[in-house]
CSV table of C-alpha atoms and ligand atoms in Angstrom, one decimal:
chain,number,residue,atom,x,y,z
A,1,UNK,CA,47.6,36.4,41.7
A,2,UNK,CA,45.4,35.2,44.8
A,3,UNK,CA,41.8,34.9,45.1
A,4,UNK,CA,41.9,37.5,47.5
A,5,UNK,CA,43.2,40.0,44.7
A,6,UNK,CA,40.2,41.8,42.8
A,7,UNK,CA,41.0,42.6,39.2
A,8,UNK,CA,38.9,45.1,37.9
A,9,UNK,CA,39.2,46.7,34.0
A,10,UNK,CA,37.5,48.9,31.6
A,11,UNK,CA,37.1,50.2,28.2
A,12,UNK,CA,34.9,52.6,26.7
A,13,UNK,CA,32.3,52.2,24.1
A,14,UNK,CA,33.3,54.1,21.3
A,15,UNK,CA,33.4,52.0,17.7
A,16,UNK,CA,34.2,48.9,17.9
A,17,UNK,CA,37.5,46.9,19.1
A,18,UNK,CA,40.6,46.0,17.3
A,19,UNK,CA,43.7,43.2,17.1
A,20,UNK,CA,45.3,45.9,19.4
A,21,UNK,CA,42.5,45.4,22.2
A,22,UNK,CA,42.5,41.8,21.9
A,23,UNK,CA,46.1,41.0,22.5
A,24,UNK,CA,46.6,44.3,24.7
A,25,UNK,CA,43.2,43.7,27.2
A,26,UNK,CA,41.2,41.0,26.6
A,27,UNK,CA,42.8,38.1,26.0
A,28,UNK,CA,44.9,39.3,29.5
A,29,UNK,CA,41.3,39.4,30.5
A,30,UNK,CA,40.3,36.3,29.7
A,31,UNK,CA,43.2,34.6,31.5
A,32,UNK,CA,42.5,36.5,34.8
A,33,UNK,CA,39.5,35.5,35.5
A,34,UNK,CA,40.3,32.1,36.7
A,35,UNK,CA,42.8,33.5,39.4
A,36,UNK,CA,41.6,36.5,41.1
A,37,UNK,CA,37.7,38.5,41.5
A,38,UNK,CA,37.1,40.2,38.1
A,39,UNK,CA,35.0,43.1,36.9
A,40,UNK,CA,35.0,43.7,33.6
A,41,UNK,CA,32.8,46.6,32.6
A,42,UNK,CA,32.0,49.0,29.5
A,43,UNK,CA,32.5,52.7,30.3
A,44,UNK,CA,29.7,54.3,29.1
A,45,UNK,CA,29.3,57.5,31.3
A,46,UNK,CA,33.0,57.5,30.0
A,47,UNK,CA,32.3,57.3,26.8
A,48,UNK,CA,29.9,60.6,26.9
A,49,UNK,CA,33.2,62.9,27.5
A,50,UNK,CA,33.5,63.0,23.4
A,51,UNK,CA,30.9,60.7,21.9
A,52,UNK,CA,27.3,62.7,23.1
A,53,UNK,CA,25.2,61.0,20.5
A,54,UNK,CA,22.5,59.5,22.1
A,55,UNK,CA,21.4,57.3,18.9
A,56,UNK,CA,25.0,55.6,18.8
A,57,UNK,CA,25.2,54.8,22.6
A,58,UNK,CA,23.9,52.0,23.1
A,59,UNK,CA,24.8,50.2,19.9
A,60,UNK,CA,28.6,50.8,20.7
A,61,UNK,CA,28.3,49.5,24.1
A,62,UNK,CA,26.1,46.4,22.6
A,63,UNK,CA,29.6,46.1,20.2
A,64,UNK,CA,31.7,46.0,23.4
A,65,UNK,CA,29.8,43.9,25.4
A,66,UNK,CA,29.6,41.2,22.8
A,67,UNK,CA,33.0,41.7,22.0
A,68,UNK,CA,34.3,41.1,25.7
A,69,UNK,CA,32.0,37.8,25.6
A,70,UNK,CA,33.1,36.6,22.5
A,71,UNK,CA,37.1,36.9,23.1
A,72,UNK,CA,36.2,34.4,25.8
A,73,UNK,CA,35.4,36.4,29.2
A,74,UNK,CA,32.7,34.1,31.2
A,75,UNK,CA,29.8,36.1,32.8
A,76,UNK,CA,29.6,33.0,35.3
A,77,UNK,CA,33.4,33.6,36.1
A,78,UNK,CA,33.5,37.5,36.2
A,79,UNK,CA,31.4,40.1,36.7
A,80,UNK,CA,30.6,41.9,33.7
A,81,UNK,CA,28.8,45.1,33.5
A,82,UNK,CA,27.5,48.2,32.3
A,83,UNK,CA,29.1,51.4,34.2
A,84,UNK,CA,25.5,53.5,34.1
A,85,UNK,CA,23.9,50.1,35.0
A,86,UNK,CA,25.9,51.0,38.6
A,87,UNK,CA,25.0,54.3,39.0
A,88,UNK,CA,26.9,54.2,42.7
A,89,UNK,CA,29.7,54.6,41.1
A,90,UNK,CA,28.4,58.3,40.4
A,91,UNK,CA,28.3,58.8,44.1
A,92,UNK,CA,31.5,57.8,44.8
A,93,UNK,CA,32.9,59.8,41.8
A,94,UNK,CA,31.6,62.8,43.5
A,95,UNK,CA,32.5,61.9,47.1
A,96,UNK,CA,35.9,61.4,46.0
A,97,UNK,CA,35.8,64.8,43.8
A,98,UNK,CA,35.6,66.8,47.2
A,99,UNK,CA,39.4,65.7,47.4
A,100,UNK,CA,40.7,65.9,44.4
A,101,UNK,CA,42.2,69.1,43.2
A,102,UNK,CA,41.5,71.0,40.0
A,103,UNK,CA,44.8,71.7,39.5
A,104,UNK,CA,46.3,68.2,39.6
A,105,UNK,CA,43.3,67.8,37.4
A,106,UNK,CA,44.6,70.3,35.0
A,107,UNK,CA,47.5,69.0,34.6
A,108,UNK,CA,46.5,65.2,33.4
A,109,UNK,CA,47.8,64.3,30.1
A,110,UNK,CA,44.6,63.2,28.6
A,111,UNK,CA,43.2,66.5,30.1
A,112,UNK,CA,45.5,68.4,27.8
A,113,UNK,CA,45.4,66.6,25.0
A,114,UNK,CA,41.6,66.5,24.8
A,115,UNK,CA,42.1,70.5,25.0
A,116,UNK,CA,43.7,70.2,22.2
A,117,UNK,CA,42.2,68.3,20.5
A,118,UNK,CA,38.3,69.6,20.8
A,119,UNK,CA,38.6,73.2,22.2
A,120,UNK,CA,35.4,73.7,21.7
A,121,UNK,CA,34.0,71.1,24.4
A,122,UNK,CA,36.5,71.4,27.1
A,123,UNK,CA,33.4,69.9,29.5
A,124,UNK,CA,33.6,69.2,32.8
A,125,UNK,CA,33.1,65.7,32.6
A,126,UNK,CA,36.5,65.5,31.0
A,127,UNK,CA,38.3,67.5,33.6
A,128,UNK,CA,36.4,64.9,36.3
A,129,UNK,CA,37.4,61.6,34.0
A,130,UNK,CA,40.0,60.6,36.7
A,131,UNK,CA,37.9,60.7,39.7
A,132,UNK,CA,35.8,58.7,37.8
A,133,UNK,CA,38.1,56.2,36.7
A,134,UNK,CA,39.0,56.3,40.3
A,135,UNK,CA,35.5,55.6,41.5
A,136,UNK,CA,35.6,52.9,39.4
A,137,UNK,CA,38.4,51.1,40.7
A,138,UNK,CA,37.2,51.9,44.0
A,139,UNK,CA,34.0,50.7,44.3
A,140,UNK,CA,35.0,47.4,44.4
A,141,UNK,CA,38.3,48.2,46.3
A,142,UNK,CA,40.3,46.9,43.3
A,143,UNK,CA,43.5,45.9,44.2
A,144,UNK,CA,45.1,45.2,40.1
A,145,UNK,CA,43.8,47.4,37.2
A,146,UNK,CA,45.3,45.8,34.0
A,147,UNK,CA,45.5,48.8,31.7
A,148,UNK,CA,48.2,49.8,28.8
A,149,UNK,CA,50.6,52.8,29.3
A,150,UNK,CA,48.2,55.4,28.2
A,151,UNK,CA,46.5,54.6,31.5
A,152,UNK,CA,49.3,54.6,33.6
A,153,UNK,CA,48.5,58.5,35.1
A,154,UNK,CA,44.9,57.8,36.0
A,155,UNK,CA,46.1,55.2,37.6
A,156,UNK,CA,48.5,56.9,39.6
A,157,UNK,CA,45.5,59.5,40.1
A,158,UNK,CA,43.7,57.2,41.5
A,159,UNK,CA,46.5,55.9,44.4
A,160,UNK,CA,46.7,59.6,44.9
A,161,UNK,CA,42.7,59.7,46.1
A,162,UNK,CA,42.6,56.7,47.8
A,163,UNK,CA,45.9,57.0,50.1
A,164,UNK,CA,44.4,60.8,50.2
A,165,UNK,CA,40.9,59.2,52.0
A,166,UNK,CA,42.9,57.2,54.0
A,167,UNK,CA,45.1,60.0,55.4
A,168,UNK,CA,42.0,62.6,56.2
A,169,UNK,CA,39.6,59.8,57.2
A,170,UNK,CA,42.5,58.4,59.4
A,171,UNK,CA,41.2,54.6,57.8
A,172,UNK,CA,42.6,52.2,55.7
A,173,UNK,CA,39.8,51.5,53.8
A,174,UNK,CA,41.0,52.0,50.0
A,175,UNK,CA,44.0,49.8,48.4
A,176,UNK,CA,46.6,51.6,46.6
A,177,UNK,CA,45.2,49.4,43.0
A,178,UNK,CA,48.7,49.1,40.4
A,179,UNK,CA,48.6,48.0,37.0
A,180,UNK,CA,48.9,44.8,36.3
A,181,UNK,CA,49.4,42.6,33.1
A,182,UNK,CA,49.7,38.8,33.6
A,183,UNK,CA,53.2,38.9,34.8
A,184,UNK,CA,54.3,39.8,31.3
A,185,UNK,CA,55.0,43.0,29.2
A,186,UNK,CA,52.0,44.2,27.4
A,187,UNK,CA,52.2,42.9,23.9
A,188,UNK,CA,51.8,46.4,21.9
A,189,UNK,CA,49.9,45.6,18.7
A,190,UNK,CA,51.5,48.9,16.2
A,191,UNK,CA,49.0,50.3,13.3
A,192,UNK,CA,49.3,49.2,9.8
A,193,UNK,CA,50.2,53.1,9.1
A,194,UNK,CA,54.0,53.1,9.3
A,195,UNK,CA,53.9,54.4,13.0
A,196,UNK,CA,52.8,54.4,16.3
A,197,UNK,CA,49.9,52.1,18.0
A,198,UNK,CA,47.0,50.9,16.7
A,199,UNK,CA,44.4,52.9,18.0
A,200,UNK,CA,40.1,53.1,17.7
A,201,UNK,CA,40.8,56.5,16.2
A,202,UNK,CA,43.7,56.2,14.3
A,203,UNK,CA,41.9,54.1,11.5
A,204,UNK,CA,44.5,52.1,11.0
A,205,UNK,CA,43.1,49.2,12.9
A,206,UNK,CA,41.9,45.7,11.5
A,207,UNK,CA,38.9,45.3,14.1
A,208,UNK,CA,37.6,42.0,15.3
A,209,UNK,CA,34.3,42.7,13.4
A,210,UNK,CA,36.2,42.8,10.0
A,211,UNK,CA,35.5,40.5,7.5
A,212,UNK,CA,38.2,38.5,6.0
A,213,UNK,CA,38.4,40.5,3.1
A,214,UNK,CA,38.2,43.7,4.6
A,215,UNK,CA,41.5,42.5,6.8
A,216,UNK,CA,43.0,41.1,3.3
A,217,UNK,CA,42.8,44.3,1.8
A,218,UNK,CA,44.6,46.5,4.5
A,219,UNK,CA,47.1,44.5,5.2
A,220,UNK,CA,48.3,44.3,1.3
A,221,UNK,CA,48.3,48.3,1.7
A,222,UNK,CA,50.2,48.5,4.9
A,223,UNK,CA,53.4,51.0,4.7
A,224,UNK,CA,56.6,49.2,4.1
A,225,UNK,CA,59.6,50.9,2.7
A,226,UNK,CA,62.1,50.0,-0.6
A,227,UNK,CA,63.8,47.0,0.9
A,228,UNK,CA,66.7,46.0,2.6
A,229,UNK,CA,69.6,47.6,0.8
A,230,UNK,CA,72.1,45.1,2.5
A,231,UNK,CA,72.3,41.4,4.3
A,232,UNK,CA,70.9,41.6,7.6
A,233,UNK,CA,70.1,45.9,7.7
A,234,UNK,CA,68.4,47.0,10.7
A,235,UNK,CA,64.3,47.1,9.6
A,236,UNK,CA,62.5,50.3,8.8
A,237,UNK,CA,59.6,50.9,11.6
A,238,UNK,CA,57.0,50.4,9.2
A,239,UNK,CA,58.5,47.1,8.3
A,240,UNK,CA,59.3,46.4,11.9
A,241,UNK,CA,56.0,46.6,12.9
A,242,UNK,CA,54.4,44.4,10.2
A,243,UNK,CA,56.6,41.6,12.3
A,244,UNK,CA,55.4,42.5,15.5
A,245,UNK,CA,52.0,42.0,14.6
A,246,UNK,CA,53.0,38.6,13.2
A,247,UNK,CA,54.7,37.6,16.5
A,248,UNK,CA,51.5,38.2,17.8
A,249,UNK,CA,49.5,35.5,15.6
A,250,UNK,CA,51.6,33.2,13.0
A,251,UNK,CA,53.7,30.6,13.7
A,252,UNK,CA,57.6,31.1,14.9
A,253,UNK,CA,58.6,29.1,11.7
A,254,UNK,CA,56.7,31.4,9.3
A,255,UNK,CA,58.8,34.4,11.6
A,256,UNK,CA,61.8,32.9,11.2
A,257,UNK,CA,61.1,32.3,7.3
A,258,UNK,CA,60.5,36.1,6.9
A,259,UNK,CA,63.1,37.7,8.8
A,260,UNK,CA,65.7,35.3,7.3
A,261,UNK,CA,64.3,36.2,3.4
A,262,UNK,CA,64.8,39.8,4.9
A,263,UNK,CA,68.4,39.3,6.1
A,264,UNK,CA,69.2,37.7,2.8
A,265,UNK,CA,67.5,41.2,1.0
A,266,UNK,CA,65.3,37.9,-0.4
A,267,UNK,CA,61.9,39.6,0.9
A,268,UNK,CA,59.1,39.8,-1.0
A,269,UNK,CA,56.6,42.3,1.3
A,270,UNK,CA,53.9,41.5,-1.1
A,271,UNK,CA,54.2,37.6,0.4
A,272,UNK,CA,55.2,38.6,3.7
A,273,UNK,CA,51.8,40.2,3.9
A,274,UNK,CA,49.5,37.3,2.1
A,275,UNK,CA,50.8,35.5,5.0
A,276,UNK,CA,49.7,38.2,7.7
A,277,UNK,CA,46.3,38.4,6.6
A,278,UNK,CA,46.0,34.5,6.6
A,279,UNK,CA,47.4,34.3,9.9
A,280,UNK,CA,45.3,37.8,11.0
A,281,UNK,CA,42.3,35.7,9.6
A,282,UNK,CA,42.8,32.5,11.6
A,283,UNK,CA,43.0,34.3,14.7
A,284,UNK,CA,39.8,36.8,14.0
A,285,UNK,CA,37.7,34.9,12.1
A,286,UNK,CA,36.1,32.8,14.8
A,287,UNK,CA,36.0,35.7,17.2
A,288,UNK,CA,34.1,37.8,14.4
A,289,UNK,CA,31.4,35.1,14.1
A,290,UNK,CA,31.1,34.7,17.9
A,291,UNK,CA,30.1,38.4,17.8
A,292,UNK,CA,27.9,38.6,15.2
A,293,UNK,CA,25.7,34.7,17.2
A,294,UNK,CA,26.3,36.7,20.5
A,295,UNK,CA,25.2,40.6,18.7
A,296,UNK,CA,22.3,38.8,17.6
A,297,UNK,CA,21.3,37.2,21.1
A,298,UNK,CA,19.1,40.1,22.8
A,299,UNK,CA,17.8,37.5,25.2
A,300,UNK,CA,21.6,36.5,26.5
A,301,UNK,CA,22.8,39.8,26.4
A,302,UNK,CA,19.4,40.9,29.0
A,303,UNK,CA,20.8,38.0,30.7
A,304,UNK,CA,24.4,38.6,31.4
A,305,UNK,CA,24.1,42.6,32.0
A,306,UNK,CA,21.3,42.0,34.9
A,307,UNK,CA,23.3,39.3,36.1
A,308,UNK,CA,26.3,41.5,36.2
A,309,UNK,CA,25.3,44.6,37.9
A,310,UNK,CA,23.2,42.9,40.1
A,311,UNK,CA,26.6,41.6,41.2
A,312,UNK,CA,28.4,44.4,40.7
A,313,UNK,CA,25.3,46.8,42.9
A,314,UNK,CA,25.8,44.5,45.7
A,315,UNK,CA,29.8,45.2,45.5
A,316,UNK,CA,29.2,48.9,45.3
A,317,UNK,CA,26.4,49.3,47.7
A,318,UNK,CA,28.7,47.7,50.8
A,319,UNK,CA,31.6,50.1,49.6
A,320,UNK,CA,29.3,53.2,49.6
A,321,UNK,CA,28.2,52.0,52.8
A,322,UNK,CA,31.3,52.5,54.4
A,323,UNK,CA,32.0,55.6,52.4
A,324,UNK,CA,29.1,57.2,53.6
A,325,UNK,CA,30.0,56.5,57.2
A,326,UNK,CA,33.5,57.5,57.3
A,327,UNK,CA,32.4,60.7,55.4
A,328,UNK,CA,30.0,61.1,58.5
A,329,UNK,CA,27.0,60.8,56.4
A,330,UNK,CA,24.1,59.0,58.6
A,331,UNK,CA,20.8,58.1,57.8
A,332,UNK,CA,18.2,59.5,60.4
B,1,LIG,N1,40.1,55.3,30.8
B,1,LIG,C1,40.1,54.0,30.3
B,1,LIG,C2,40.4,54.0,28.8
B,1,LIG,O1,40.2,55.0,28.2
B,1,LIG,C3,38.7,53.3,30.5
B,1,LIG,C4,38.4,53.2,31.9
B,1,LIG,C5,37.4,53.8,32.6
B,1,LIG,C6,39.0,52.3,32.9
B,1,LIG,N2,37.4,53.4,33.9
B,1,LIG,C7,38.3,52.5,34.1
B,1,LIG,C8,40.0,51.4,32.8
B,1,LIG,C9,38.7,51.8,35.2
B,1,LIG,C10,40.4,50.7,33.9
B,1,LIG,C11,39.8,50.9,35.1
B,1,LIG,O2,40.9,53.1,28.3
């Protein structure tokens, strides 16, 4: 990472982040900043796609926005900002529409999945959420978009339109922006379920805003399985995953202590997960109170979002300017 390298990330405000957003995003985030131009901004035009209710908005992107401040992300480092705080980006979005095709559209996996999963609002803003995203990126010519897997596809979408401008503008105006995660693999925080990720709608998240009971009491009803039926058995997923979460925030000794009790068919889970929530609890607890001082702070929050897409206006209006010229669109 250079200082010439612009790093720019989102996440949309729906509920409220969890463990699986901190290690996976922001505390990447937070180490960026330092080595490359950052934006940092909450997608709220985004989040309008599946969460229309006006009287939650803003509260959810006040969750976020405290949430990316208190895991550490400087507004006097980064740029931090509120996507319909930039509403450039809504031009670009449907500049770069006029090359994007509705079939390659189509055929997005989040497309498909959100038609399955509420056929009753297949909307047009959801068929449109890659150019978006792309318009995102692009605005500020991003050149690294650290994102997790599920991203991967926009991403891709998004070379697709930019090398796409390129070719019919005959320019080399937008960079082709890749994923990027700190040089390391993505730590992938699983759910508490048994299976899979731990996801905002999965409900099987411990969020940053949980209180330290609240964390106590799901991870003492996490899945496990019956135990290790013999010394050193492969581990169930369930099981498996309670340790990866630990990796992610006890000490190697207390690791080491667990998987050896499990080798031995010695495990207790009931102790395995006391210890998880203690260590689960070191890690949130400050970062929960952060929020709730920062939540609280109207004043700061004015502060940092005017800041923030002041900075962020000034990045987009340059870009439009140059869109709007290669596109042939002149001011009389
Ligand atoms: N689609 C992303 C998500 O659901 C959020 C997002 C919107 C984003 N615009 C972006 C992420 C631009 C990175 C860059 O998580």
């Amino acid at each position: 990472m250079d200082n010439k390298n612009i790093v720019l990330s989102g996440i949309r405000s729906t509920g409220q982040l969890h463990l699986g957003n901190y290690f996976g995003a922001l505390r990447n985030f937070t180490r960026m900043q330092h080595d490359a131009r950052c934006f940092f901004f909450i997608a709220d035009y985004h989040s309008l796609t599946t969460h229309p209710d006006p009287g939650q908005l803003h509260g959810n992107v006040k969750n976020i926005l405290s949430e990316y401040l208190a895991a550490g992300i400087d507004p006097e480092v980064a740029t931090i900002y509120i996507q319909s705080d930039v509403p450039q980006v809504a031009e670009l979005s449907l500049l770069l529409s006029m090359h994007a095709y509705v079939g390659e559209l189509e055929r997005t996996a989040s497309f498909k999945d959100k038609i399955r999963k509420q056929p009753d609002n297949v909307n047009a803003g959801l068929l449109c959420y890659p150019v978006l995203m792309a318009a995102d990126i692009l605005l500020h010519r991003a050149t690294h978009v650290p994102v997790g897997k599920d991203q991967e596809q926009h991403l891709e979408l998004t070379r697709q339109f930019a090398r796409r401008f390129n070719n019919i503008y005959g320019v080399n105006y937008f960079p082709e922006s890749v994923p990027y995660n700190f040089g390391q693999e993505l730590v992938k925080i699983p759910g508490l379920d048994g299976n899979g990720k731990m996801g905002k709608s999965e409900g099987n998240g411990i969020y940053l805003s949980d209180s330290d009971e609240a964390i106590r009491k799901k991870v003492m009803r996490a899945v496990t399985d019956a135990g290790p039926q013999a010394p050193d058995s492969p581990m169930s997923e369930p099981v498996r995953n309670i340790f990866t979460i630990m990796k992610a925030v006890s000490e190697p000794s207390t690791i080491d202590f667990f998987t050896e009790k499990y080798n031995k068919c010695e495990i207790r889970y009931g102790d395995l997960k006391k210890q998880l929530a203690e260590d689960i609890i070191r890690t949130v607890a400050p970062i929960r109170e952060r929020i709730a001082d920062i939540r609280s702070n109207d004043k700061y929050l004015h502060e940092v979002t005017a800041e923030g897409a002041e900075r962020a206006r000034r990045s987009a209006d340059a870009t439009l300017r140059d869109v709007r010229e290669i596109m042939g669109i002149h001011r009389f």
